[in-house]
Amino acid sequence: MFTTSRRSLVRGAVAAMVMSLGLTFSGSAAQAETVLRAVPHSDLKILDPIWTTAYITRNHGYMVYDTLFALDADGNIQPQMVDTVTTSDDGLTITMTLRDGLTWHDGAPVTAADCVASIQRWGSKDAMGQKMMSFVDSLEATDDKTITFKLNAPTGLVTLALAKPSSNVPFMMPARIAATPSSEQISDYTGSGPFVFRADLWEPGTKIVYEKFAGYVPRSEPASGLAGGKVVKVDRVEWMPIRDQQQAVNALKAGEIDFIEAPPHDLLPLLKEDANIKLEDFNPAGNQFTFRFNVLHPPFDNPKMRQALLYAFNQEDFVQAVVGDAEYYEICLALFGCGMPFESTAAMDGLLESNFEKARELIAESGYNGEPILLMHSTDLAVLTNLAPVAKDLMEAVGLNVDMQSMDWQTLVARRAKKESPAEGGWNAFITSWTTGDLFNPVAAAFLNSSCDTALFGWPCDARIEELRDAFARATTVEAQKQIVDEIQAAWFDYPTHIHLGQWTGRAAMKQNVSGLLQTGAPVFWNISMN
Amino acid sequence: MASYLLRRVLATIPVMLLVALFIFLLLRLTPGDPATIIAGDFANERQIAEIRENLGLDKPIFSQFFVWLGNILQGDFGESFFYKKEVSELIAARLEPTLSLSLLTIVLTVAIAVPLGTLAAYKQGSWIDRGIMGFSVLGFSLPVFVIGYALIYVFSVQLGWLPVQGYQRIADGVGGWLYRLILPATALSVIFVAFIARMTRTSVLEVLGEDYVRTARAKGQTETRVLMRHALRNAAVPIVTVIGLSFAVLIGGVVVTESVFTIPGLGLLTVEAVLARDYPTIQAVILLFSFIYVLINLIIDVSYTLLDPRIRY
Amino acid sequence: MDQKYVLEVSGLTVSLPKNADRPNAVEDISFTVAPGEIVCVVGESGSGKSVTASAVMGLLPDALRPTGGRTLLEGEDTLKAEKSRLRDLRGTRMAMIFQEPMTALNPVTRVGEQIAEMLEIHTSMTAAERRSRAIETMDAVHLPDPEKMVDAFPHQLSGGQRQRIMIAMALVLDPALLIADEPTTALDVTTQAQILKLIKEMQERRGTGVLFITHDFGVVAEIADRIVVMQHGRIVEYGDRDDVLRRPKAPYTQMLMASVPSMTPPERSAKTGETAVEVKALNKVYGKTGWLSKQRIVHAVKDVDLMLRKGETLGIVGESGSGKSTVARCIARLIDPTSGSISLHGTEIATISQAQLRPHRRKVQIVFQDPYRSLNPRRTIGQSLIEAPVNFGMPEAQALQMARDLMELVGLSGDALERYPHQFSGGQRQRICIARALAVEPEVLIADEAVSALDVSVQAQVLKLLDDIRVKYNLAMLFITHDLRVAAQICDRLIVMQKGVIVEHGPTRKVYQEPQHPYTRLLLDAAPGQGMTFGAEIAPAAAQGN
Amino acid sequence: MSTAAISPARQTMRRMAQNTSVLFGGVLVLLVVLMALLAPYLGTRDPAGISPKDRNQPPGYETTVRDRDTGQRVSVEYRLGTDTLGRDVYSRVVYGARISLIVGVSVAAIAIVIGMAIGVLAGYVRWLDGIIMRVMDGLMAIPAILLAIAVVSLFSAGLLSVIIAIVVPEVPRVVRLVRSIVLSIREEPYVEAAITAGTRTPTLLVRHVLPNTIAPLIVQGTFIVASAIIVEAILSFLGIGIPPEIPTWGNIMAEGRSVFQLHPHNILYPGIILAITVLAVNMLGDGLRDTLDPRFAKRV
């Protein structure tokens, strides 16, 4: 189409008009190919999954790119692009061999050099990647198919990090693209994943088109989580961002689209009552609401004040305010997620039960003198809008003076990066939501990072927590790790960095003829068929 | 005439410059930093600063302004911070839906409002007049999104006659194009019908009091012809003026309607760009809208010469 | 059926809406119009003359209802006719021309089409036939080059030409009755003469009956066969032209006729007071050539010299566009002259700044034409009257006392200071404006068409008042008018202007008796009703002078 | 002629009292104003008080809540149901009248004051006219909604920024109106008479010129009030209006729209009262225009 001459374009338009005048309302003629029209949770703007951590870009990454390793449905690390992996006896050399038949979308074979460049770009950007790279002395492509890691200490982190399921995912790109500095966006979208991104058909904000990659060779194992064979069963996937979710729901009911990634919970009853539509959960681990402190400024510079909120809050109010139906949420006191490997309720006794008396006591002890607490309230993301008012309500119930300021999410994002005092444009607290998969262990959980200036906004600064996180990274057995998790939770109580406000799941909605949605944490479109 | 045209066109230059400066300053003073947004949740300050430098946001505001202005004068609107596409390309892709929606709305509006307003003026004080004026005040009193949702609820959700959202390019079939646009255009035109009908009524009423209408009656002309030939023809100038001025209001309506009906037009682009602080895109779109507004009013000014032979420049 | 008259109005009564100041707009009106006859309905404003005409045409506004009587058009009662029948009659059997040729023609339609529209409505002619018939008729009303003018728009024609188009339109279908509602009031006097001649010619040639409505006895004297005099909605006198004009019976008619100023200026002695204003080489140019603009330049006033003494009335006469008002407004510095000198008692005021001008403002006061717009409707008479003296430093109480005295001087009650302008009639308002002008004891009083908008009886009184105060205060008065009868009676000296230039000046009597410039002669000849002697001299006091 | 001095203002009042639009619109507006003023006494609860467990309940929903201070359980009825945070829609609608009216009235007042000052300058100071009108043209050329979006994000979302955002695009319209009136009034003979009476320009403006702008501005003001209320609703709809915890009809609806098919009451009731109010204000404006200001009736 893009090479068509102008004359034939005109002719085509005329033909189309003539056709439509014959009352043909459906735009496309009979096509044999199957197209899945899906409404993603937001518009895809940035196409570089290493450059941004936005989930929508991660999801795009899973379409276009492949990974060396992946987690299966049980959370085990499985090779994906990798055929075999061997670790030397001293645990200091790891060798990976790529499997046969891997090609880029442009037809060139995938080489170890490509992967090395990709790992390096990702490793300079991603937090877990940086952690992993700190163990790496050298990383080389020893031949076309072999990647060799030389480590300075034994660690389980290499394959774990390379199997990292969520942002930033270590996606493999051709070396020429991976050579792009991590501060710049890539402009070539060639991957080796199961789908090809059709940049020529991209209508920003309207339509994102992916075509089945004919040259993709899936693994022979059945798909499981993000691992296993990525068998594409539709010819084309079209993402059609619809800002107004109510409209997306209407469109699905009217058959104008096939799939909605994340319809709001309040609208699920509308979808449930429709026999042509089914609801499925691709992320059973769900998500967690998180209340984040800024420890730089009073009153939350005082851990007692932060503890007070641990007592004042209860999860029920928050999840109810957003999710409503108990089918989709769970009260979860575990800091690293319920139903996850490191679930533990150590040090959580008596917390998050709205014990106002205890909270008032702690506030009094902290010497709080009524200064306003600047709570940032984002109003344009449906899933977050209702949280801050609940927090405000509970904080006021224990006698805190809350200055809740409403803003759009982007203003909040800009403001939360500011270290100034609230009066000078800074902040005291805000609430956000994480995919549970992003915080299922102390290293991954970014809000737990208490490395002061290099920590995320909020800048918690606690040597004890950092020590334990390092120990966790170095631990080689699950038992040891679990032990450390319990200690970390105790340390977290002494020095709260954030508060988890409840775990919830969403439901993707789709037409009955759509089947094969995998439980992966991120929505992926291989294995899905339409009949 | 030619010199008038030239003068009018030249007069738009300071206006457009003013608009450009105003938009630019407004955006730069707005909180929200695209670099932070682009960097994502886990970026550190160094990474953000790198991105900021990359986008040229670290330079002084006025040097940014002149660079931008210079580029625009060369027809370069810059590159979207997010989509990594030329803004002109983004706009070109979004132009058709917005133009379609606006034009269809105006056509609908004129086709409905002018006859209604004329009828109301002619039947001044009767129940027809009151009915039409009542409707117009009501139409005036409803936000466009309420009208949009009500129409969707009735015609799409309950009756299932029309699609709830989306847009089809005119090249893919006029039928489908119309089929998808009819509901949004109707929703949007309610307000304008109300507005234009009121204006038409007022203008026609005024003209009906003119001596030449009495002359026409004294000639024995029928009332219909008095209305069509004498009244409406003379009321055309104020009506057309109002249609031109209401274009500014129309743009506002387009923004809302596009986001209600998910029409991938410039309005939706603007809202998204504002929420993401995509400066190059916002600047270009607002500038474009302002330019279209100025252009339309220029055309209308010039069209007066056709509507009213007394006006000569 | 009696076909002796084209129009027979009998017992016509039209009621007014409830809250009007009288129950009926017209009451028990009866008169007839015979074929080939011109019947003039004459009366002052509010006498109901236009209502009568509209009732015949069936064009009354909705608020007015005929409640009695008949209006028989060739025996057919138009009051009872169906709407469609009325439409058939309009244009074919009866036609009407209006006062304002400016607004009575549709501005966006070519004049030829507007004439042709009449044919389109009532005949089955083809477009080409209609066009040639329109050209024919335009030729018949003596429009120049009708072949070309047929495609002109109204605004491209002069007032007189437009009125000719109206007449052509009205007569194109040869109606039996032509109703002319003040058809020449808005026209200049020379144009008026031509139009009156044309109407008479048409009527004589075609035998049309004409119902001619006017307030101007000069016009009546010029063309009427019979005369209907109306007052407050009733006929006070009805008879043949000569009977009514030479032997008026009704006191009202007598009073009206007595109020019409005579065309013969009285003998006046030359005034010798000191010079109040001297204007030299005054020019006013409107519009300028700017960058890229091609604006037309209007030379409104060109090299005007004039001199005005204390105690003297200097008249400036001329038709519209002659620049007479511009001269007055320059002297009052309401507009800034382009060049020239205006010397006010030796002080040059043409070019000084507004701030420097302010102390001199009081010396020149002006009375405007429209009494309804000359007073701020939101302020009481008292507030308006004391504004100027208080501005110039008079204590308010003293100013109020003076205002009371002035009100009485102009013949109004001193108690009326609390009232608002809308509670006064036009004539009373004009008196108030005069009182306001006097409040700062000016040296020069400019009357800019100050009596033109007034009914003739009121006009006579206001003229008398102006002349009285001129004598009383030894004022220099600049009197701007287009009305030669008024000018004849009040001015000591006269300036005749045409297209911004003074074409003649001299003592009034001399100008009237021995006009030098052809334009002056044209003006004097055009004044209607020359053969009749009306009224007398307005201001006998003027003759004595000082 | 009666001897009593009947001022034009009193005449106008009399005409207004006879105009059905003025009466009907006026009474409705008065009722809304009363509702706003008396909001605490109309059986309302804290409009910002949330109750997550009672969210999205239909009108007439009854439940018991535990009073935080006394600890006692009290029964409450949600006459118009609850919103997505379990807030009382009835209380929010009643209190919402306050904000909607404040927005409407203050936008009109500010726009008129600023517009009048600039308009008089433009109409009376010739050399400024061109400059001012070009600036106003520029402001008019920027689509109002887009301008408002930009202004609201410039300051933090709040009442003040919303008011400023709506005022900015209204100002040029007022300026044009005032300027055109000034230009036509300064040609009136009575103004010229005042000039020859030596009245200084500031007095001239205040005494003779500005009073003529009052009636058209009152009329224009009502239309600004009506449109400001709607624009506020639209801004809320786009998610950039007044923060949701402050109830305005606009943001009640904006919140309700995501669930309007399931819980239409969130859009229905504020929508109805918004429409009625704007309708009433518009009717009042229409009526005032007919009675106050027939001469300027044609202006938009």
Short mmCIF file of C-alpha atoms in Angstrom, two decimals, chain D residues 12 46 49 84 107 114 202 205 209 231 239 250 266 283 297:
data_model
loop_
_atom_site.label_atom_id
_atom_site.label_comp_id
_atom_site.label_asym_id
_atom_site.label_seq_id
_atom_site.Cartn_x
_atom_site.Cartn_y
_atom_site.Cartn_z
CA THR D 12 -36.96 49.66 33.41
CA ASP D 46 -20.47 16.46 54.64
CA GLY D 49 -17.34 12.59 53.55
CA THR D 84 -17.88 5.90 43.55
CA VAL D 107 -15.96 34.73 36.14
CA ILE D 114 -11.23 43.77 33.28
CA PRO D 202 -12.67 60.75 33.17
CA LEU D 205 -16.65 58.50 30.79
CA VAL D 209 -20.40 56.86 28.55
CA VAL D 231 -17.14 25.40 30.79
CA GLY D 239 -10.16 15.82 34.18
CA GLY D 250 -19.33 19.39 36.65
CA ASN D 266 -24.59 10.52 39.23
CA MET D 283 -33.78 33.09 30.45
CA ALA D 297 -30.14 43.19 21.70
#
